[in-house]
Amino acid sequence: MSTSSTRLPEGRYGRSSDQRADRTLKVVGGVLAVLFTALIGWFGYHYVAQNEISAELIRFETGQDAVKVHLEVHKDAGVVGYCTVRSQASDGAEVGRADFRFDGDATRIDQVVTLRTTSPGTSAELVGCHAE
């Protein structure tokens, strides 16, 4: 017994619809990949370029009603901004949050700030910094 072939003769009827669909999908996928990469690059550039103030939490010291936080702030000269710091208790409840303002012409500020808390805090976290 012989098996019959369902394939069309090669080159006789042109490209199959599957081949055209594959090529179209490849082109559309490539265009979408390029657009997605450009969009991520644009957001990344604007996040870095527009962020005129940044800080790093160096260390903190907890107390009964306050947390002392050592911040190192980097900013452009003349930029005014603030950094938000929060503290949590051992059960995860937020016990303190405050904004600390930084201004002046200095581009690097090394400062210890005091965050008042409603109960003993066990941690300190730099939430973020924003230019005004």
mmCIF file with all atom_site columns, N, CA and C in Angstrom, residues 7-61:
data_model
loop_
_atom_site.group_PDB
_atom_site.id
_atom_site.type_symbol
_atom_site.label_atom_id
_atom_site.label_alt_id
_atom_site.label_comp_id
_atom_site.label_asym_id
_atom_site.label_entity_id
_atom_site.label_seq_id
_atom_site.pdbx_PDB_ins_code
_atom_site.Cartn_x
_atom_site.Cartn_y
_atom_site.Cartn_z
_atom_site.occupancy
_atom_site.B_iso_or_equiv
_atom_site.pdbx_formal_charge
_atom_site.auth_seq_id
_atom_site.auth_comp_id
_atom_site.auth_asym_id
_atom_site.auth_atom_id
_atom_site.pdbx_PDB_model_num
ATOM 1   N N  . ARG A 1 7  ? 1.409  17.241 0.166  1.00 0.00 ? 7  ARG A N  1
ATOM 2   C CA . ARG A 1 7  ? 2.191  18.425 -0.154 1.00 0.00 ? 7  ARG A CA 1
ATOM 3   C C  . ARG A 1 7  ? 2.026  18.791 -1.606 1.00 0.00 ? 7  ARG A C  1
ATOM 4   N N  . LEU A 1 8  ? 1.985  20.088 -1.870 1.00 0.00 ? 8  LEU A N  1
ATOM 5   C CA . LEU A 1 8  ? 1.905  20.578 -3.239 1.00 0.00 ? 8  LEU A CA 1
ATOM 6   C C  . LEU A 1 8  ? 3.286  20.538 -3.872 1.00 0.00 ? 8  LEU A C  1
ATOM 7   N N  . PRO A 1 9  ? 3.340  20.448 -5.160 1.00 0.00 ? 9  PRO A N  1
ATOM 8   C CA . PRO A 1 9  ? 4.650  20.474 -5.827 1.00 0.00 ? 9  PRO A CA 1
ATOM 9   C C  . PRO A 1 9  ? 5.363  21.796 -5.538 1.00 0.00 ? 9  PRO A C  1
ATOM 10  N N  . GLU A 1 10 ? 6.670  21.681 -5.231 1.00 0.00 ? 10 GLU A N  1
ATOM 11  C CA . GLU A 1 10 ? 7.464  22.846 -4.880 1.00 0.00 ? 10 GLU A CA 1
ATOM 12  C C  . GLU A 1 10 ? 7.566  23.816 -6.049 1.00 0.00 ? 10 GLU A C  1
ATOM 13  N N  . GLY A 1 11 ? 7.389  25.118 -5.781 1.00 0.00 ? 11 GLY A N  1
ATOM 14  C CA . GLY A 1 11 ? 7.562  26.149 -6.781 1.00 0.00 ? 11 GLY A CA 1
ATOM 15  C C  . GLY A 1 11 ? 6.411  26.293 -7.753 1.00 0.00 ? 11 GLY A C  1
ATOM 16  N N  . ARG A 1 12 ? 5.423  25.481 -7.662 1.00 0.00 ? 12 ARG A N  1
ATOM 17  C CA . ARG A 1 12 ? 4.352  25.522 -8.649 1.00 0.00 ? 12 ARG A CA 1
ATOM 18  C C  . ARG A 1 12 ? 3.280  26.555 -8.327 1.00 0.00 ? 12 ARG A C  1
ATOM 19  N N  . TYR A 1 13 ? 2.956  26.735 -7.043 1.00 0.00 ? 13 TYR A N  1
ATOM 20  C CA . TYR A 1 13 ? 1.850  27.608 -6.666 1.00 0.00 ? 13 TYR A CA 1
ATOM 21  C C  . TYR A 1 13 ? 2.294  28.822 -5.847 1.00 0.00 ? 13 TYR A C  1
ATOM 22  N N  . GLY A 1 14 ? 3.544  29.119 -5.764 1.00 0.00 ? 14 GLY A N  1
ATOM 23  C CA . GLY A 1 14 ? 4.015  30.256 -4.981 1.00 0.00 ? 14 GLY A CA 1
ATOM 24  C C  . GLY A 1 14 ? 4.170  29.885 -3.514 1.00 0.00 ? 14 GLY A C  1
ATOM 25  N N  . ARG A 1 15 ? 4.340  30.909 -2.689 1.00 0.00 ? 15 ARG A N  1
ATOM 26  C CA . ARG A 1 15 ? 4.528  30.678 -1.259 1.00 0.00 ? 15 ARG A CA 1
ATOM 27  C C  . ARG A 1 15 ? 3.211  30.295 -0.616 1.00 0.00 ? 15 ARG A C  1
ATOM 28  N N  . SER A 1 16 ? 3.282  29.441 0.377  1.00 0.00 ? 16 SER A N  1
ATOM 29  C CA . SER A 1 16 ? 2.065  29.036 1.080  1.00 0.00 ? 16 SER A CA 1
ATOM 30  C C  . SER A 1 16 ? 1.635  30.159 2.029  1.00 0.00 ? 16 SER A C  1
ATOM 31  N N  . SER A 1 17 ? 0.404  30.119 2.446  1.00 0.00 ? 17 SER A N  1
ATOM 32  C CA . SER A 1 17 ? -0.102 31.157 3.354  1.00 0.00 ? 17 SER A CA 1
ATOM 33  C C  . SER A 1 17 ? 0.606  31.075 4.703  1.00 0.00 ? 17 SER A C  1
ATOM 34  N N  . ASP A 1 18 ? 1.053  29.896 5.113  1.00 0.00 ? 18 ASP A N  1
ATOM 35  C CA . ASP A 1 18 ? 1.792  29.768 6.368  1.00 0.00 ? 18 ASP A CA 1
ATOM 36  C C  . ASP A 1 18 ? 3.113  30.520 6.307  1.00 0.00 ? 18 ASP A C  1
ATOM 37  N N  . GLN A 1 19 ? 3.802  30.445 5.198  1.00 0.00 ? 19 GLN A N  1
ATOM 38  C CA . GLN A 1 19 ? 5.068  31.149 5.060  1.00 0.00 ? 19 GLN A CA 1
ATOM 39  C C  . GLN A 1 19 ? 4.855  32.661 5.076  1.00 0.00 ? 19 GLN A C  1
ATOM 40  N N  . ARG A 1 20 ? 3.788  33.134 4.416  1.00 0.00 ? 20 ARG A N  1
ATOM 41  C CA . ARG A 1 20 ? 3.494  34.566 4.438  1.00 0.00 ? 20 ARG A CA 1
ATOM 42  C C  . ARG A 1 20 ? 3.139  35.024 5.850  1.00 0.00 ? 20 ARG A C  1
ATOM 43  N N  . ALA A 1 21 ? 2.362  34.224 6.571  1.00 0.00 ? 21 ALA A N  1
ATOM 44  C CA . ALA A 1 21 ? 1.983  34.571 7.942  1.00 0.00 ? 21 ALA A CA 1
ATOM 45  C C  . ALA A 1 21 ? 3.209  34.580 8.846  1.00 0.00 ? 21 ALA A C  1
ATOM 46  N N  . ASP A 1 22 ? 4.119  33.637 8.685  1.00 0.00 ? 22 ASP A N  1
ATOM 47  C CA . ASP A 1 22 ? 5.341  33.608 9.487  1.00 0.00 ? 22 ASP A CA 1
ATOM 48  C C  . ASP A 1 22 ? 6.173  34.863 9.254  1.00 0.00 ? 22 ASP A C  1
ATOM 49  N N  . ARG A 1 23 ? 6.304  35.251 8.000  1.00 0.00 ? 23 ARG A N  1
ATOM 50  C CA . ARG A 1 23 ? 7.090  36.439 7.675  1.00 0.00 ? 23 ARG A CA 1
ATOM 51  C C  . ARG A 1 23 ? 6.431  37.686 8.266  1.00 0.00 ? 23 ARG A C  1
ATOM 52  N N  . THR A 1 24 ? 5.127  37.777 8.170  1.00 0.00 ? 24 THR A N  1
ATOM 53  C CA . THR A 1 24 ? 4.407  38.922 8.727  1.00 0.00 ? 24 THR A CA 1
ATOM 54  C C  . THR A 1 24 ? 4.575  38.978 10.246 1.00 0.00 ? 24 THR A C  1
ATOM 55  N N  . LEU A 1 25 ? 4.471  37.838 10.892 1.00 0.00 ? 25 LEU A N  1
ATOM 56  C CA . LEU A 1 25 ? 4.651  37.810 12.340 1.00 0.00 ? 25 LEU A CA 1
ATOM 57  C C  . LEU A 1 25 ? 6.066  38.224 12.746 1.00 0.00 ? 25 LEU A C  1
ATOM 58  N N  . LYS A 1 26 ? 7.047  37.813 11.982 1.00 0.00 ? 26 LYS A N  1
ATOM 59  C CA . LYS A 1 26 ? 8.429  38.197 12.281 1.00 0.00 ? 26 LYS A CA 1
ATOM 60  C C  . LYS A 1 26 ? 8.613  39.705 12.147 1.00 0.00 ? 26 LYS A C  1
ATOM 61  N N  . VAL A 1 27 ? 8.037  40.293 11.093 1.00 0.00 ? 27 VAL A N  1
ATOM 62  C CA . VAL A 1 27 ? 8.168  41.736 10.885 1.00 0.00 ? 27 VAL A CA 1
ATOM 63  C C  . VAL A 1 27 ? 7.456  42.493 12.001 1.00 0.00 ? 27 VAL A C  1
ATOM 64  N N  . VAL A 1 28 ? 6.223  42.093 12.312 1.00 0.00 ? 28 VAL A N  1
ATOM 65  C CA . VAL A 1 28 ? 5.466  42.763 13.374 1.00 0.00 ? 28 VAL A CA 1
ATOM 66  C C  . VAL A 1 28 ? 6.176  42.601 14.715 1.00 0.00 ? 28 VAL A C  1
ATOM 67  N N  . GLY A 1 29 ? 6.681  41.424 15.020 1.00 0.00 ? 29 GLY A N  1
ATOM 68  C CA . GLY A 1 29 ? 7.410  41.197 16.267 1.00 0.00 ? 29 GLY A CA 1
ATOM 69  C C  . GLY A 1 29 ? 8.667  42.047 16.358 1.00 0.00 ? 29 GLY A C  1
ATOM 70  N N  . GLY A 1 30 ? 9.383  42.174 15.255 1.00 0.00 ? 30 GLY A N  1
ATOM 71  C CA . GLY A 1 30 ? 10.588 43.004 15.244 1.00 0.00 ? 30 GLY A CA 1
ATOM 72  C C  . GLY A 1 30 ? 10.275 44.473 15.482 1.00 0.00 ? 30 GLY A C  1
ATOM 73  N N  . VAL A 1 31 ? 9.226  44.969 14.829 1.00 0.00 ? 31 VAL A N  1
ATOM 74  C CA . VAL A 1 31 ? 8.831  46.369 15.008 1.00 0.00 ? 31 VAL A CA 1
ATOM 75  C C  . VAL A 1 31 ? 8.394  46.616 16.451 1.00 0.00 ? 31 VAL A C  1
ATOM 76  N N  . LEU A 1 32 ? 7.601  45.709 17.012 1.00 0.00 ? 32 LEU A N  1
ATOM 77  C CA . LEU A 1 32 ? 7.162  45.870 18.397 1.00 0.00 ? 32 LEU A CA 1
ATOM 78  C C  . LEU A 1 32 ? 8.338  45.809 19.365 1.00 0.00 ? 32 LEU A C  1
ATOM 79  N N  . ALA A 1 33 ? 9.305  44.947 19.112 1.00 0.00 ? 33 ALA A N  1
ATOM 80  C CA . ALA A 1 33 ? 10.488 44.857 19.975 1.00 0.00 ? 33 ALA A CA 1
ATOM 81  C C  . ALA A 1 33 ? 11.286 46.158 19.953 1.00 0.00 ? 33 ALA A C  1
ATOM 82  N N  . VAL A 1 34 ? 11.447 46.742 18.766 1.00 0.00 ? 34 VAL A N  1
ATOM 83  C CA . VAL A 1 34 ? 12.176 48.010 18.648 1.00 0.00 ? 34 VAL A CA 1
ATOM 84  C C  . VAL A 1 34 ? 11.423 49.122 19.374 1.00 0.00 ? 34 VAL A C  1
ATOM 85  N N  . LEU A 1 35 ? 10.106 49.190 19.208 1.00 0.00 ? 35 LEU A N  1
ATOM 86  C CA . LEU A 1 35 ? 9.311  50.214 19.885 1.00 0.00 ? 35 LEU A CA 1
ATOM 87  C C  . LEU A 1 35 ? 9.352  50.050 21.401 1.00 0.00 ? 35 LEU A C  1
ATOM 88  N N  . PHE A 1 36 ? 9.271  48.825 21.875 1.00 0.00 ? 36 PHE A N  1
ATOM 89  C CA . PHE A 1 36 ? 9.320  48.567 23.308 1.00 0.00 ? 36 PHE A CA 1
ATOM 90  C C  . PHE A 1 36 ? 10.678 48.968 23.886 1.00 0.00 ? 36 PHE A C  1
ATOM 91  N N  . THR A 1 37 ? 11.743 48.638 23.187 1.00 0.00 ? 37 THR A N  1
ATOM 92  C CA . THR A 1 37 ? 13.090 49.008 23.633 1.00 0.00 ? 37 THR A CA 1
ATOM 93  C C  . THR A 1 37 ? 13.247 50.522 23.674 1.00 0.00 ? 37 THR A C  1
ATOM 94  N N  . ALA A 1 38 ? 12.736 51.212 22.657 1.00 0.00 ? 38 ALA A N  1
ATOM 95  C CA . ALA A 1 38 ? 12.803 52.677 22.633 1.00 0.00 ? 38 ALA A CA 1
ATOM 96  C C  . ALA A 1 38 ? 12.002 53.280 23.777 1.00 0.00 ? 38 ALA A C  1
ATOM 97  N N  . LEU A 1 39 ? 10.838 52.729 24.074 1.00 0.00 ? 39 LEU A N  1
ATOM 98  C CA . LEU A 1 39 ? 10.001 53.235 25.159 1.00 0.00 ? 39 LEU A CA 1
ATOM 99  C C  . LEU A 1 39 ? 10.689 53.053 26.509 1.00 0.00 ? 39 LEU A C  1
ATOM 100 N N  . ILE A 1 40 ? 11.281 51.895 26.745 1.00 0.00 ? 40 ILE A N  1
ATOM 101 C CA . ILE A 1 40 ? 12.008 51.652 27.997 1.00 0.00 ? 40 ILE A CA 1
ATOM 102 C C  . ILE A 1 40 ? 13.196 52.612 28.109 1.00 0.00 ? 40 ILE A C  1
ATOM 103 N N  . GLY A 1 41 ? 13.907 52.832 27.031 1.00 0.00 ? 41 GLY A N  1
ATOM 104 C CA . GLY A 1 41 ? 15.025 53.775 27.031 1.00 0.00 ? 41 GLY A CA 1
ATOM 105 C C  . GLY A 1 41 ? 14.577 55.190 27.336 1.00 0.00 ? 41 GLY A C  1
ATOM 106 N N  . TRP A 1 42 ? 13.447 55.590 26.760 1.00 0.00 ? 42 TRP A N  1
ATOM 107 C CA . TRP A 1 42 ? 12.921 56.937 26.988 1.00 0.00 ? 42 TRP A CA 1
ATOM 108 C C  . TRP A 1 42 ? 12.544 57.130 28.449 1.00 0.00 ? 42 TRP A C  1
ATOM 109 N N  . PHE A 1 43 ? 11.819 56.153 29.030 1.00 0.00 ? 43 PHE A N  1
ATOM 110 C CA . PHE A 1 43 ? 11.457 56.254 30.436 1.00 0.00 ? 43 PHE A CA 1
ATOM 111 C C  . PHE A 1 43 ? 12.700 56.262 31.326 1.00 0.00 ? 43 PHE A C  1
ATOM 112 N N  . GLY A 1 44 ? 13.662 55.422 31.029 1.00 0.00 ? 44 GLY A N  1
ATOM 113 C CA . GLY A 1 44 ? 14.892 55.375 31.820 1.00 0.00 ? 44 GLY A CA 1
ATOM 114 C C  . GLY A 1 44 ? 15.652 56.684 31.769 1.00 0.00 ? 44 GLY A C  1
ATOM 115 N N  . TYR A 1 45 ? 15.766 57.269 30.583 1.00 0.00 ? 45 TYR A N  1
ATOM 116 C CA . TYR A 1 45 ? 16.465 58.545 30.435 1.00 0.00 ? 45 TYR A CA 1
ATOM 117 C C  . TYR A 1 45 ? 15.771 59.636 31.239 1.00 0.00 ? 45 TYR A C  1
ATOM 118 N N  . HIS A 1 46 ? 14.462 59.729 31.118 1.00 0.00 ? 46 HIS A N  1
ATOM 119 C CA . HIS A 1 46 ? 13.742 60.784 31.831 1.00 0.00 ? 46 HIS A CA 1
ATOM 120 C C  . HIS A 1 46 ? 13.753 60.565 33.337 1.00 0.00 ? 46 HIS A C  1
ATOM 121 N N  . TYR A 1 47 ? 13.788 59.337 33.778 1.00 0.00 ? 47 TYR A N  1
ATOM 122 C CA . TYR A 1 47 ? 13.877 59.072 35.214 1.00 0.00 ? 47 TYR A CA 1
ATOM 123 C C  . TYR A 1 47 ? 15.225 59.536 35.751 1.00 0.00 ? 47 TYR A C  1
ATOM 124 N N  . VAL A 1 48 ? 16.288 59.239 35.032 1.00 0.00 ? 48 VAL A N  1
ATOM 125 C CA . VAL A 1 48 ? 17.626 59.608 35.489 1.00 0.00 ? 48 VAL A CA 1
ATOM 126 C C  . VAL A 1 48 ? 17.880 61.099 35.282 1.00 0.00 ? 48 VAL A C  1
ATOM 127 N N  . ALA A 1 49 ? 17.519 61.617 34.128 1.00 0.00 ? 49 ALA A N  1
ATOM 128 C CA . ALA A 1 49 ? 17.821 63.012 33.817 1.00 0.00 ? 49 ALA A CA 1
ATOM 129 C C  . ALA A 1 49 ? 16.964 63.985 34.615 1.00 0.00 ? 49 ALA A C  1
ATOM 130 N N  . GLN A 1 50 ? 15.732 63.638 34.898 1.00 0.00 ? 50 GLN A N  1
ATOM 131 C CA . GLN A 1 50 ? 14.840 64.547 35.610 1.00 0.00 ? 50 GLN A CA 1
ATOM 132 C C  . GLN A 1 50 ? 14.987 64.463 37.121 1.00 0.00 ? 50 GLN A C  1
ATOM 133 N N  . ASN A 1 51 ? 15.635 63.429 37.628 1.00 0.00 ? 51 ASN A N  1
ATOM 134 C CA . ASN A 1 51 ? 15.814 63.277 39.060 1.00 0.00 ? 51 ASN A CA 1
ATOM 135 C C  . ASN A 1 51 ? 17.007 64.122 39.485 1.00 0.00 ? 51 ASN A C  1
ATOM 136 N N  . GLU A 1 52 ? 16.733 65.325 40.016 1.00 0.00 ? 52 GLU A N  1
ATOM 137 C CA . GLU A 1 52 ? 17.788 66.270 40.345 1.00 0.00 ? 52 GLU A CA 1
ATOM 138 C C  . GLU A 1 52 ? 18.283 66.131 41.782 1.00 0.00 ? 52 GLU A C  1
ATOM 139 N N  . ILE A 1 53 ? 17.649 65.243 42.550 1.00 0.00 ? 53 ILE A N  1
ATOM 140 C CA . ILE A 1 53 ? 18.060 65.037 43.932 1.00 0.00 ? 53 ILE A CA 1
ATOM 141 C C  . ILE A 1 53 ? 17.940 63.551 44.260 1.00 0.00 ? 53 ILE A C  1
ATOM 142 N N  . SER A 1 54 ? 18.954 63.017 44.896 1.00 0.00 ? 54 SER A N  1
ATOM 143 C CA . SER A 1 54 ? 18.929 61.615 45.309 1.00 0.00 ? 54 SER A CA 1
ATOM 144 C C  . SER A 1 54 ? 19.654 61.510 46.650 1.00 0.00 ? 54 SER A C  1
ATOM 145 N N  . ALA A 1 55 ? 19.359 60.456 47.368 1.00 0.00 ? 55 ALA A N  1
ATOM 146 C CA . ALA A 1 55 ? 19.970 60.289 48.684 1.00 0.00 ? 55 ALA A CA 1
ATOM 147 C C  . ALA A 1 55 ? 20.214 58.821 48.958 1.00 0.00 ? 55 ALA A C  1
ATOM 148 N N  . GLU A 1 56 ? 21.036 58.593 49.956 1.00 0.00 ? 56 GLU A N  1
ATOM 149 C CA . GLU A 1 56 ? 21.337 57.239 50.407 1.00 0.00 ? 56 GLU A CA 1
ATOM 150 C C  . GLU A 1 56 ? 21.286 57.235 51.928 1.00 0.00 ? 56 GLU A C  1
ATOM 151 N N  . LEU A 1 57 ? 20.616 56.262 52.488 1.00 0.00 ? 57 LEU A N  1
ATOM 152 C CA . LEU A 1 57 ? 20.561 56.109 53.935 1.00 0.00 ? 57 LEU A CA 1
ATOM 153 C C  . LEU A 1 57 ? 21.821 55.363 54.359 1.00 0.00 ? 57 LEU A C  1
ATOM 154 N N  . ILE A 1 58 ? 22.673 56.028 55.099 1.00 0.00 ? 58 ILE A N  1
ATOM 155 C CA . ILE A 1 58 ? 23.951 55.441 55.504 1.00 0.00 ? 58 ILE A CA 1
ATOM 156 C C  . ILE A 1 58 ? 23.755 54.509 56.701 1.00 0.00 ? 58 ILE A C  1
ATOM 157 N N  . ARG A 1 59 ? 23.095 55.017 57.754 1.00 0.00 ? 59 ARG A N  1
ATOM 158 C CA . ARG A 1 59 ? 22.808 54.199 58.930 1.00 0.00 ? 59 ARG A CA 1
ATOM 159 C C  . ARG A 1 59 ? 21.718 54.881 59.741 1.00 0.00 ? 59 ARG A C  1
ATOM 160 N N  . PHE A 1 60 ? 21.196 54.153 60.699 1.00 0.00 ? 60 PHE A N  1
ATOM 161 C CA . PHE A 1 60 ? 20.186 54.732 61.591 1.00 0.00 ? 60 PHE A CA 1
ATOM 162 C C  . PHE A 1 60 ? 20.384 54.193 62.990 1.00 0.00 ? 60 PHE A C  1
ATOM 163 N N  . GLU A 1 61 ? 19.847 54.960 63.955 1.00 0.00 ? 61 GLU A N  1
ATOM 164 C CA . GLU A 1 61 ? 19.953 54.599 65.361 1.00 0.00 ? 61 GLU A CA 1
ATOM 165 C C  . GLU A 1 61 ? 18.568 54.758 65.978 1.00 0.00 ? 61 GLU A C  1
#
